[in-house]
Coordinates of C-alpha atoms and ligand atoms in Angstrom, one line a residue:
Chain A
X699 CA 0.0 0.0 0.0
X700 CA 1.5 3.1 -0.6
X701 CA -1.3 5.8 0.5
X702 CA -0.5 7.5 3.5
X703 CA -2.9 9.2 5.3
X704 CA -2.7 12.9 5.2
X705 CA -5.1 14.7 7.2
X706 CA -3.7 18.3 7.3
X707 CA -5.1 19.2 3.7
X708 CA -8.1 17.9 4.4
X709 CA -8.8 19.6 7.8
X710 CA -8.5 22.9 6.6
X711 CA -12.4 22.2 4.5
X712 CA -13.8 21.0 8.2
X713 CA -16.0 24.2 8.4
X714 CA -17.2 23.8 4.8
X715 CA -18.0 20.6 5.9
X716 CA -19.7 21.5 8.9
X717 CA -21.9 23.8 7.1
X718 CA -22.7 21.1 4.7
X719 CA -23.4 18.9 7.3
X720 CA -25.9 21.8 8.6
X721 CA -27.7 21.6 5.2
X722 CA -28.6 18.1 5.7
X723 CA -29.9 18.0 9.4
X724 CA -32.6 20.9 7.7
X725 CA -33.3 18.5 5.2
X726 CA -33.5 16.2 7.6
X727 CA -35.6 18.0 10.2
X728 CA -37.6 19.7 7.5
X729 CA -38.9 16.1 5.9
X730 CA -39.3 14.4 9.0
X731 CA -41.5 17.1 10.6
X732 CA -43.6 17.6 7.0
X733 CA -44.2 13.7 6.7
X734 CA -45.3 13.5 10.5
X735 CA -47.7 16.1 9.2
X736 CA -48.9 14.3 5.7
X737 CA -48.5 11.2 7.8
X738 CA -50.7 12.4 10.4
X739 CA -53.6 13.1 7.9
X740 CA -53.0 9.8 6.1
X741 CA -52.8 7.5 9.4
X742 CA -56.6 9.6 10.6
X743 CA -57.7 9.0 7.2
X744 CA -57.0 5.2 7.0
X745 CA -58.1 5.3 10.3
X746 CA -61.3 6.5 10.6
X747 CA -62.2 7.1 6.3
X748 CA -64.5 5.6 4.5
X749 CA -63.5 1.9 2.3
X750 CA -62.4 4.5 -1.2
X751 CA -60.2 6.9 1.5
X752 CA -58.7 4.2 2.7
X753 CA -57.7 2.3 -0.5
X754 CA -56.0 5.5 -1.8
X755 CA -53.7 5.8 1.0
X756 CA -52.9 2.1 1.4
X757 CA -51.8 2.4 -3.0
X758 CA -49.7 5.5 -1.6
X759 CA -48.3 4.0 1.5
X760 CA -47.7 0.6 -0.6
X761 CA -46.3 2.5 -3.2
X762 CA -43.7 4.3 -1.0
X763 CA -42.5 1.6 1.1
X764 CA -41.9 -0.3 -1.7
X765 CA -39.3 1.7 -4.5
X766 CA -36.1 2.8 -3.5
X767 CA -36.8 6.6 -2.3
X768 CA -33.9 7.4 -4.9
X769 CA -36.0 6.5 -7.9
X770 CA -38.9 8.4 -6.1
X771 CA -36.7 11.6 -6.0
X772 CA -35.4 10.8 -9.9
X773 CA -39.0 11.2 -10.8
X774 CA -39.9 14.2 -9.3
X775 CA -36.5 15.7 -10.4
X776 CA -36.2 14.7 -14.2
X777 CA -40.1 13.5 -14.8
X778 CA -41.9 16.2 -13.5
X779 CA -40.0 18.8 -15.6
X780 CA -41.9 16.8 -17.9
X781 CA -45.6 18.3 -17.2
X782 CA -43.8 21.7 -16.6
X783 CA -43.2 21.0 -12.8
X784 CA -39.4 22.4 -12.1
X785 CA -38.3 21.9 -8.9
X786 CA -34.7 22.9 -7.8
X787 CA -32.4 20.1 -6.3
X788 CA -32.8 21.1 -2.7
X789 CA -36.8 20.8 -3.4
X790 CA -36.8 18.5 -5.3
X791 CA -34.9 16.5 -2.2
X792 CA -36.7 17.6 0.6
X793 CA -39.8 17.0 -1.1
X794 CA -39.5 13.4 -2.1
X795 CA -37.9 12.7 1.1
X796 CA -41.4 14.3 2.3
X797 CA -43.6 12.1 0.5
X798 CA -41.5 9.1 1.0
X799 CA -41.6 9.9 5.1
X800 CA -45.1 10.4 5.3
X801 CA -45.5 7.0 3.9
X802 CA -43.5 5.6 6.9
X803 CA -44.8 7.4 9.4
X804 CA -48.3 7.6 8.4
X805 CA -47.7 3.3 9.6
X806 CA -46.3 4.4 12.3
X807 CA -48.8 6.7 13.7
X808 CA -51.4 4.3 12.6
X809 CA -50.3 2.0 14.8
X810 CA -50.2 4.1 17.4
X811 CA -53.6 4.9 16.9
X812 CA -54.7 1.3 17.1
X813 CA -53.0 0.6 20.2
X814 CA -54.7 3.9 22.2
X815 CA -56.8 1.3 25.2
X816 CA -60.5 2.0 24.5
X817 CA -60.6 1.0 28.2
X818 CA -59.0 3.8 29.2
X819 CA -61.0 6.2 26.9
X820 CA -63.9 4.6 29.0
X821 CA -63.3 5.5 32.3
X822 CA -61.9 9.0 31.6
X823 CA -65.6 9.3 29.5
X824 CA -67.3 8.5 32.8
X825 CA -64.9 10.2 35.4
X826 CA -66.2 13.8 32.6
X827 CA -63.1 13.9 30.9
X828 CA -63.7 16.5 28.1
X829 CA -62.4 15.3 24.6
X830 CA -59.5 17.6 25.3
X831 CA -58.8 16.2 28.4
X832 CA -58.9 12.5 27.1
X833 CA -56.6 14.0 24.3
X834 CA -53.7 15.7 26.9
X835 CA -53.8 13.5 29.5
X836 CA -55.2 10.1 28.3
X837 CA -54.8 9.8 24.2
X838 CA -51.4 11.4 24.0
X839 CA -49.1 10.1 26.8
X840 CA -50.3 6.5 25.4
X841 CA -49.3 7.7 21.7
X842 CA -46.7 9.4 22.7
X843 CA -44.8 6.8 24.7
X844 CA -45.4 4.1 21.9
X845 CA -44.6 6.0 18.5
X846 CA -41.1 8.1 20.7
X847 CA -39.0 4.6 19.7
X848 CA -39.9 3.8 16.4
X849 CA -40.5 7.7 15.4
X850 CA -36.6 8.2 16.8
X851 CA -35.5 5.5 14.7
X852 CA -36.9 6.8 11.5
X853 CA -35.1 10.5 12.1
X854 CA -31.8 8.7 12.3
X855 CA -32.7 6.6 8.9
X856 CA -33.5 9.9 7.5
X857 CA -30.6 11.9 8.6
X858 CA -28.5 9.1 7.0
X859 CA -30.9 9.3 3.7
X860 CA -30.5 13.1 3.1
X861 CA -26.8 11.6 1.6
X862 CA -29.1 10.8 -1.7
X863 CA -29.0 15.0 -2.4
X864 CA -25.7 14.5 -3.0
X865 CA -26.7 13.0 -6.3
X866 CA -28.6 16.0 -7.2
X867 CA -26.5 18.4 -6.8
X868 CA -27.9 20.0 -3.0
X869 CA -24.4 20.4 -1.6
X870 CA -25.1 19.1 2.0
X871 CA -22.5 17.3 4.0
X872 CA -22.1 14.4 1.6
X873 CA -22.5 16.6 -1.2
X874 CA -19.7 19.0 0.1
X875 CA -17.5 15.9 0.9
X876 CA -17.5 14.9 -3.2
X877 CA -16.2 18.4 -3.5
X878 CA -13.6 18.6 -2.5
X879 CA -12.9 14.8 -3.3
X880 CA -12.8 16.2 -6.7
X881 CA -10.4 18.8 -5.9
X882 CA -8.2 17.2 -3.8
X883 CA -8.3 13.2 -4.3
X884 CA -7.8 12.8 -0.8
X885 CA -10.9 10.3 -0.6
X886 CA -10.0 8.1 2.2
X887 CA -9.6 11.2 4.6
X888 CA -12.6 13.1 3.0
X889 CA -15.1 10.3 3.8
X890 CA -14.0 9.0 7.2
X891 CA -14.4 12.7 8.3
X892 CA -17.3 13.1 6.9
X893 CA -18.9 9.5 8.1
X894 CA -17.1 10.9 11.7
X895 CA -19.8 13.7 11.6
X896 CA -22.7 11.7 10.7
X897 CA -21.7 9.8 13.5
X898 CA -21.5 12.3 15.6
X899 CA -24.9 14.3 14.3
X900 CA -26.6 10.9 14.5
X901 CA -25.1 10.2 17.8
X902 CA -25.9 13.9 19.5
X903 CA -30.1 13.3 17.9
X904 CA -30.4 9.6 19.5
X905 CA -28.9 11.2 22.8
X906 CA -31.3 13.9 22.9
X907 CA -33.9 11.9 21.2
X908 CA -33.8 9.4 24.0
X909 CA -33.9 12.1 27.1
X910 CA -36.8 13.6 25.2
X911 CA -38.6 10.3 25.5
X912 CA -37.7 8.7 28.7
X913 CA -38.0 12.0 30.3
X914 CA -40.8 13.6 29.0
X915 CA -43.1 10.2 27.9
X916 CA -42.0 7.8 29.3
X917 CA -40.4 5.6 26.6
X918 CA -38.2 2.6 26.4
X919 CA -35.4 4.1 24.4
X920 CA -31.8 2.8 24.5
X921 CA -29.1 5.1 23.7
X922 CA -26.8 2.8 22.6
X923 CA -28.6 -0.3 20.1
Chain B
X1277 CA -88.5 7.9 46.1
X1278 CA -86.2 5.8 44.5
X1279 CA -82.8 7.7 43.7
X1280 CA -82.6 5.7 40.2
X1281 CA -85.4 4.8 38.2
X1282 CA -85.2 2.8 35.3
X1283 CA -88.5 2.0 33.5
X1284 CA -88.7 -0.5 30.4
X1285 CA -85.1 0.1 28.8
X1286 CA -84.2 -1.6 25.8
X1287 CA -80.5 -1.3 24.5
X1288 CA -78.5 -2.7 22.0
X1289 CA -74.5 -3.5 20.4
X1290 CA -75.1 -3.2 17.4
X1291 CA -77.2 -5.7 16.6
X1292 CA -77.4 -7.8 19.5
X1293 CA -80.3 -7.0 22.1
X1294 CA -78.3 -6.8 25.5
X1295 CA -80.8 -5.1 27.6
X1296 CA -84.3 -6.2 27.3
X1297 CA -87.2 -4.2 29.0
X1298 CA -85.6 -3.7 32.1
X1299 CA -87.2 -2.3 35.1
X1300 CA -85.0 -1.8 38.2
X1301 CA -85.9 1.2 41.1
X1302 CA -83.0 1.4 43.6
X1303 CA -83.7 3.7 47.2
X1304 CA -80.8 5.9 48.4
X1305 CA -78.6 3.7 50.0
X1306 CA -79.3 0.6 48.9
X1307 CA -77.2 -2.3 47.8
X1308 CA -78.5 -4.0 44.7
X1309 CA -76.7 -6.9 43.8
X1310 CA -76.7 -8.5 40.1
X1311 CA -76.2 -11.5 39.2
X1312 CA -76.1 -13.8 36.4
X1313 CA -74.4 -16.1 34.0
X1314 CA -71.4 -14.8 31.6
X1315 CA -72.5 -12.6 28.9
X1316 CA -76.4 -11.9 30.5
X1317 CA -75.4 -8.3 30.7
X1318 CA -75.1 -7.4 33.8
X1319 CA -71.7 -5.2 32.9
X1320 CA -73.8 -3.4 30.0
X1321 CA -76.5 -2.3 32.7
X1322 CA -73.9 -0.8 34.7
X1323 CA -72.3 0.7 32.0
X1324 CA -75.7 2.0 30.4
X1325 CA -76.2 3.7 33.8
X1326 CA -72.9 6.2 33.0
X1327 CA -73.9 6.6 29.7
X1328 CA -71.6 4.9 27.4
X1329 CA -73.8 2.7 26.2
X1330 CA -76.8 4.7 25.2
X1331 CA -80.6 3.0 25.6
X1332 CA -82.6 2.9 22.4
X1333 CA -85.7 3.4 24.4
X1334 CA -87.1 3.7 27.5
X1335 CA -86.4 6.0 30.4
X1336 CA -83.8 6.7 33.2
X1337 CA -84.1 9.2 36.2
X1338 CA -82.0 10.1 38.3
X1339 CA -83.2 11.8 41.7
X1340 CA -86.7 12.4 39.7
X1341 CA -84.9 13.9 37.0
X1342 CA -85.1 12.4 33.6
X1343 CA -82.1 11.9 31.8
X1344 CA -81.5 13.0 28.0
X1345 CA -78.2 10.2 27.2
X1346 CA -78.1 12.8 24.0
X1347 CA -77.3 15.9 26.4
X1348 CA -73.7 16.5 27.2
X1349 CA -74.4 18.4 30.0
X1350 CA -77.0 15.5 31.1
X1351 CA -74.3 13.1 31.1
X1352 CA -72.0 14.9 32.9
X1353 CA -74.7 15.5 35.8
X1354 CA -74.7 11.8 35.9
X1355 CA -71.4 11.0 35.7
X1356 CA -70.5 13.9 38.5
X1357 CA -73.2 11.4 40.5
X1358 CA -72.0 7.9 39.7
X1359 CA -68.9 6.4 39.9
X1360 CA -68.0 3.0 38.4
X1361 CA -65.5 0.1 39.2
X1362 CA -65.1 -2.1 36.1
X1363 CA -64.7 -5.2 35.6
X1364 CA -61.4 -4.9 34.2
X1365 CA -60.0 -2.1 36.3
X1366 CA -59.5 0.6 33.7
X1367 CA -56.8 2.1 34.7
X1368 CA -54.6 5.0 33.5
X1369 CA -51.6 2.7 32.4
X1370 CA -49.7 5.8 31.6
X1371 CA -49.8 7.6 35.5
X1372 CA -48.7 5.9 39.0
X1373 CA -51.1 4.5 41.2
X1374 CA -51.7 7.9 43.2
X1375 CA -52.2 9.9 40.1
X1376 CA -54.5 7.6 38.8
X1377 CA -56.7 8.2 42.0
X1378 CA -56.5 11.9 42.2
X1379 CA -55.9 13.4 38.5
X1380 CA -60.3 13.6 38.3
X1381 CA -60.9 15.0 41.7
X1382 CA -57.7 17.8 41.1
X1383 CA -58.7 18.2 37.4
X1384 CA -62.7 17.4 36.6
X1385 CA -64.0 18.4 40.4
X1386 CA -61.1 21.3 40.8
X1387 CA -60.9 20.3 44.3
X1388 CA -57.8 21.2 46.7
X1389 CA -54.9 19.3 45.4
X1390 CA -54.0 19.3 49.0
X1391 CA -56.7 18.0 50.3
X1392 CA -57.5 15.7 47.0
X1393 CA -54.3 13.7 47.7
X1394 CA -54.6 13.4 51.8
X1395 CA -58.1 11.8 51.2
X1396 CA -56.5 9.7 48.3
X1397 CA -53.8 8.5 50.5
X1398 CA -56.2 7.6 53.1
X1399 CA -58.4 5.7 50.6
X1400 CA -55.2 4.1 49.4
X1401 CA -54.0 2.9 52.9
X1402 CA -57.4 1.7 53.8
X1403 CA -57.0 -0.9 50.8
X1404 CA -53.8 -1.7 52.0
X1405 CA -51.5 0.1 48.9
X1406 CA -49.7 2.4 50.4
X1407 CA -46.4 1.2 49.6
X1408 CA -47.3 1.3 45.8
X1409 CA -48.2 4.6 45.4
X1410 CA -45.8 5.2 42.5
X1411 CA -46.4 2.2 40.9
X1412 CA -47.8 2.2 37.5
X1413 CA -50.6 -0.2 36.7
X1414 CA -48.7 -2.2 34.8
X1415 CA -46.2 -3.1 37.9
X1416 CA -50.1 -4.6 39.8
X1417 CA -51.4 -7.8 40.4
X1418 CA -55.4 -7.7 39.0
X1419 CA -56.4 -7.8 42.8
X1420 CA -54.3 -4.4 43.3
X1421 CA -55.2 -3.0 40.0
X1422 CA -58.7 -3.5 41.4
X1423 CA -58.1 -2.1 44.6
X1424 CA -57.0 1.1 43.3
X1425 CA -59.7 1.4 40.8
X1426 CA -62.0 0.9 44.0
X1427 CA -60.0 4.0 45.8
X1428 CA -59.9 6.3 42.3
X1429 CA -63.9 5.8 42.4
X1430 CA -64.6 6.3 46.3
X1431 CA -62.4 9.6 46.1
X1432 CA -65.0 11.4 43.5
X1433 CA -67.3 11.1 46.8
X1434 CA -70.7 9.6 44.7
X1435 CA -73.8 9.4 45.6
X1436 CA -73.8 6.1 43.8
X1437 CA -71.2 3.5 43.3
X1438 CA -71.9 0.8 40.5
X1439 CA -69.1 -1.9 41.5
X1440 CA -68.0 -5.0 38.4
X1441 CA -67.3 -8.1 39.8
X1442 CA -64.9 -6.3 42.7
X1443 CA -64.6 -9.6 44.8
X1444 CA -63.0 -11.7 41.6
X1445 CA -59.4 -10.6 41.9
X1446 CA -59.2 -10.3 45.6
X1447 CA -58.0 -12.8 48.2
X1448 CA -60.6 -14.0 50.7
X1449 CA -59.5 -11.6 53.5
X1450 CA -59.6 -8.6 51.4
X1451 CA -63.1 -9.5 50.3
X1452 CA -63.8 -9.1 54.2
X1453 CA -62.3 -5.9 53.9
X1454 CA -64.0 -4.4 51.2
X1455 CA -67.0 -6.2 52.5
X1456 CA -66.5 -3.8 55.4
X1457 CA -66.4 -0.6 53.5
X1458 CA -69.0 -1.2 51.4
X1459 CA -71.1 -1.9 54.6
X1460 CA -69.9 1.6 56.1
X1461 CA -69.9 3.3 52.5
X1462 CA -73.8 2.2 52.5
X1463 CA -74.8 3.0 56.4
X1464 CA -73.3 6.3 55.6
X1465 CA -76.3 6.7 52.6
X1466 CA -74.5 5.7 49.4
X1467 CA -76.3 3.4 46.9
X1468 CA -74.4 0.9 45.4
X1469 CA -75.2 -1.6 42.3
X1470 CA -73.0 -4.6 42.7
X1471 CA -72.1 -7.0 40.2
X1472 CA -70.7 -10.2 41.9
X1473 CA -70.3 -14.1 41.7
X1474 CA -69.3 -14.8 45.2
X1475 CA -73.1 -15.5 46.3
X1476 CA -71.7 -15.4 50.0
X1477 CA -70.3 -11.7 49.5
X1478 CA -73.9 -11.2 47.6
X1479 CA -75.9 -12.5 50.7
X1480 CA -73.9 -10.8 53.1
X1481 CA -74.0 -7.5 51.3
X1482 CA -77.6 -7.1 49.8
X1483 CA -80.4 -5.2 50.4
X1484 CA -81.6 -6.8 47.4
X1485 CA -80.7 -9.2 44.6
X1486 CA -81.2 -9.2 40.9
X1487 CA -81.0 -12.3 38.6
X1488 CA -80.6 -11.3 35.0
X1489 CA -80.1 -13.8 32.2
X1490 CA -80.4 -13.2 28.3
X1491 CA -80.6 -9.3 28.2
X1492 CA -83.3 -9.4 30.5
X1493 CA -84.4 -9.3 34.4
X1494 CA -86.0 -12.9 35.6
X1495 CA -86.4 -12.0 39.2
X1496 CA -85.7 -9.7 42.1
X1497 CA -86.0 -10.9 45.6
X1498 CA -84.4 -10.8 48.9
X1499 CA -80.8 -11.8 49.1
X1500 CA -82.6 -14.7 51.3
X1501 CA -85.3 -15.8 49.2
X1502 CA -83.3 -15.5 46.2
X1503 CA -80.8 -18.3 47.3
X1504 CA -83.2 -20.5 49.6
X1505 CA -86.8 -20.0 47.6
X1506 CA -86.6 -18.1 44.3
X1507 CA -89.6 -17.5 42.6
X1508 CA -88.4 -18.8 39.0
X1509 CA -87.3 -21.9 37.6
X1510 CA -84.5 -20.1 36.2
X1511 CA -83.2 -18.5 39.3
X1512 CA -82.9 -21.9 41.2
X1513 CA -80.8 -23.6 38.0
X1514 CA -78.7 -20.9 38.1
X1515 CA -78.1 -20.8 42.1
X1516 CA -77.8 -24.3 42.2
X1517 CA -75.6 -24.5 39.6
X1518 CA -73.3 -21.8 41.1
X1519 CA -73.9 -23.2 45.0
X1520 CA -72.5 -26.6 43.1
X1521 CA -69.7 -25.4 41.8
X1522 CA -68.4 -24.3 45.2
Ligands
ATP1260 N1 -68.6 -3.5 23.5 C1 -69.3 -4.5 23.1 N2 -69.6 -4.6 21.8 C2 -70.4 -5.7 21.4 N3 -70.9 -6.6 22.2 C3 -70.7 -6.5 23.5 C4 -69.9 -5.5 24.0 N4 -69.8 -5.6 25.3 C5 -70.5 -6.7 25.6 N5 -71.0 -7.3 24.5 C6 -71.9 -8.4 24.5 O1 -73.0 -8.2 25.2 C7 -73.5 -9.3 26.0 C8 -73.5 -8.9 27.5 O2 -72.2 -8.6 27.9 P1 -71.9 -8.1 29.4 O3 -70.5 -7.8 29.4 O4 -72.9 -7.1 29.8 O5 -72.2 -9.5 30.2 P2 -71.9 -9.8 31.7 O6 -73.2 -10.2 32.3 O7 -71.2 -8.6 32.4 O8 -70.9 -11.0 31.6 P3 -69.7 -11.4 32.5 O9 -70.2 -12.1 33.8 O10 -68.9 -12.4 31.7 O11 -68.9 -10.2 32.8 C9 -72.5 -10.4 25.7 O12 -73.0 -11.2 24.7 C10 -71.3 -9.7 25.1 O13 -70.6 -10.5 24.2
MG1261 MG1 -69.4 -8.3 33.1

């Protein structure tokens, strides 16, 4: 082998990287918290809709779950163009990582909804809960302790998945790394620093993402898998 | 006067007819005690009476008032009047045992907190859980789960207390127990409706007994009578059968 490691060129781009690793926790945050949101409405409406409702959103969920989320960003990027739809990388991104979340998470909250104890919903009824009431201090607590786990995990496989925008262009922390691979070469240093601060970003959200939930609901969240 | 009046309810799951034509007047103070095999719908009378299973016709009143199960604000006169025990606890899995016993009186009555929790502990002690006061439900035996929901209904202070099988989960000397405090809880004027299959319990108890099969009401009689003599041929098979099974 005759690559030695030289970190020194390398370290002087760790604040470009930092930045670019920045980008991606947005994207990250920005898709999660707009798929809990279409989730939301799709887990209700296959919840409580009608036989046609229902249908649609298991097609969408079905059709989700199963393609690679990088052909789902591929078609919004270079087929919707197509029917005059232009959206710009970083849109483009976020918004299939959107649709592809709310997919995911609409299962997940779904399941949540099915688990809330109907028991429980019973005797808060005849102890005059209002429907608020059963919401904060019944409904939600339940939810909330079941979904923290698996809704943690899904962050972290998003966090990892906003890597894809590299492909596209968004120059996020993955994107930024193939940078200045390109102007430097130096790939092995490049992308263990940059898989060092997924790590790390990955490592900080579990850590936080687990006081949140045992704290706060209650959860059975390990910080280390 | 009775203090609930129920005249010729009908009721139904979807479908299936679970109350038939019942007619039941119980006096302030009074313990009625139901009984009946599996699935005769003893539970849905009980859980008719707090409104969440709403009658398809006939009438209920409550203190001479009739109430409208359509009327939000009718339901929550009756629920601020009746407390139930069911039969499978339900409990708040997601708050501790003490919680779980005050969290209506502090947050639906707006009582003193203070004053919420030193009754609650007192309630708690009397059925022998103090120790487990931050336990949560899921960390109880059945027989402790029922306890506390037996302590989280007594602390709303009712005027009536519909109980769901409370002797099943409980060892034979807390039976004696809770025998006792529904004997005091009932001298001191509250009615009670009791659901039970411990016949001894029921003829200790009772100021009256109610054999229900199929949806409907066969007989009411004394807690005596009912065991010794009943009236109908359907009473005695069923009280011999259960006197057997002992
Ligand atoms: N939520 C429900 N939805 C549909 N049917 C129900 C429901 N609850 C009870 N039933 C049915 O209604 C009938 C009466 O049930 P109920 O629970 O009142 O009986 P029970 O006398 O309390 O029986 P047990 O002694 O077993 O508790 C049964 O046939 C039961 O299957
Ligand atoms: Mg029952």
């Amino acid at each position: 082998m005759g690559y030695t490691l030289v970190y020194t060129q390398v370290l002087e781009f760790l604040p470009y990287l930092i930045k670019g690793a920045w980008i991606s926790l947005q994207i990250a945050i920005l898709a999660f918290f707009g798929g809990m949101f279409f989730g939301l409405i799709l887990a209700t409406v296959r919840t409580f809709g009608n036989n046609i409702s229902n249908k649609i959103v298991i097609c969408y969920v079905t059709f989700f779950t199963n393609t690679p989320q990088l052909v789902q960003i591929y078609f919004l990027f270079f087929a919707l163009p197509e029917f005059g739809i232009l959206l710009s990388p970083y849109i483009a991104v976020l918004l299939g990582m959107t649709l592809n979340a709310a997919a995911y998470l609409c299962e997940i909250q779904r399941a949540g909804f099915l688990s809330i104890r109907q028991n429980e919903l019973d005797a808060a009824k005849t102890l005059n809960f209002s429907l608020f009431q059963q919401v904060k201090y019944v409904i939600l607590p339940h939810i909330m302790r079941v979904l923290f786990p698996p809704l943690s995990n899904h962050y972290i496989i998003m966090t990892l998945g906003t890597s894809m925008a590299a492909i596209f262009g968004v120059e996020e922390l993955t994107g930024r790394a193939f940078n200045i691979n390109s102007e430097t070469f130096r790939s092995v240093e490049i992308f263990s620093i940059t898989a060092l601060i997924y790590i790390v970003i990955t490592f900080i959200a579990t850590f936080l993402l687990a006081i949140i939930g045992r704290y706060f609901f209650k959860a059975k969240i390990r910080i280390i898998q | 006067m009775p203090q609930i009046k129920i005249k010729s309810i009908n009721a139904f799951y979807e479908k299936l007819h679970v109350l038939k034509n019942i007619e039941l007047n119980v006096s302030k103070g009074e313990i009625v005690s139901l009984i009946g095999p599996s699935g005769s719908g003893k539970s849905s009378l009980l859980k008719m009476l707090v409104g969440l299973l709403i009658p398809k016709s006939g009438k209920i009143y409550l203190n001479e008032n009739l109430v409208n199960f359509k009327n939000q604000s009718d339901l929550r006169t009756i629920r601020e009047q009746i407390a139930i025990v069911f039969q499978q606890y339900n409990l708040f899995q997601n708050m501790n045992v003490l919680k779980n016993v005050c969290i209506a009186p502090t947050k639906i009555q707006k009582r003193d907190p203070k004053e919420v929790n030193e009754q609650a502990l007192n309630l708690l002690e009397k059925v022998g859980l103090k120790d487990k006061l931050k336990s949560y439900p899921d960390e109880l035996s059945g027989g402790q789960q029922q306890r506390v929901a037996i302590a989280r209904a007594l602390c709303l202070n009712p005027q009536i207390l519909l109980l769901d099988e409370i002797t099943s989960a409980l060892d034979p000397e807390l039976v004696k127990e809770v025998l006792d405090s529904i004997r005091l809880l009932a001298s001191e004027g509250m009615t009670m409706l009791i659901v039970s299959h411990e016949m001894n319990f029921v003829k200790e108890v009772s100021s009256r007994v109610v054999f229900m099969d199929e949806g409907s009401i066969i007989e009411i009689n004394n807690p005596r009578n009912i065991f010794e003599k009943p009236k109908e041929k359907r009473t005695l098979d069923f009280v011999s059968k259960i006197l057997k099974e002992k």
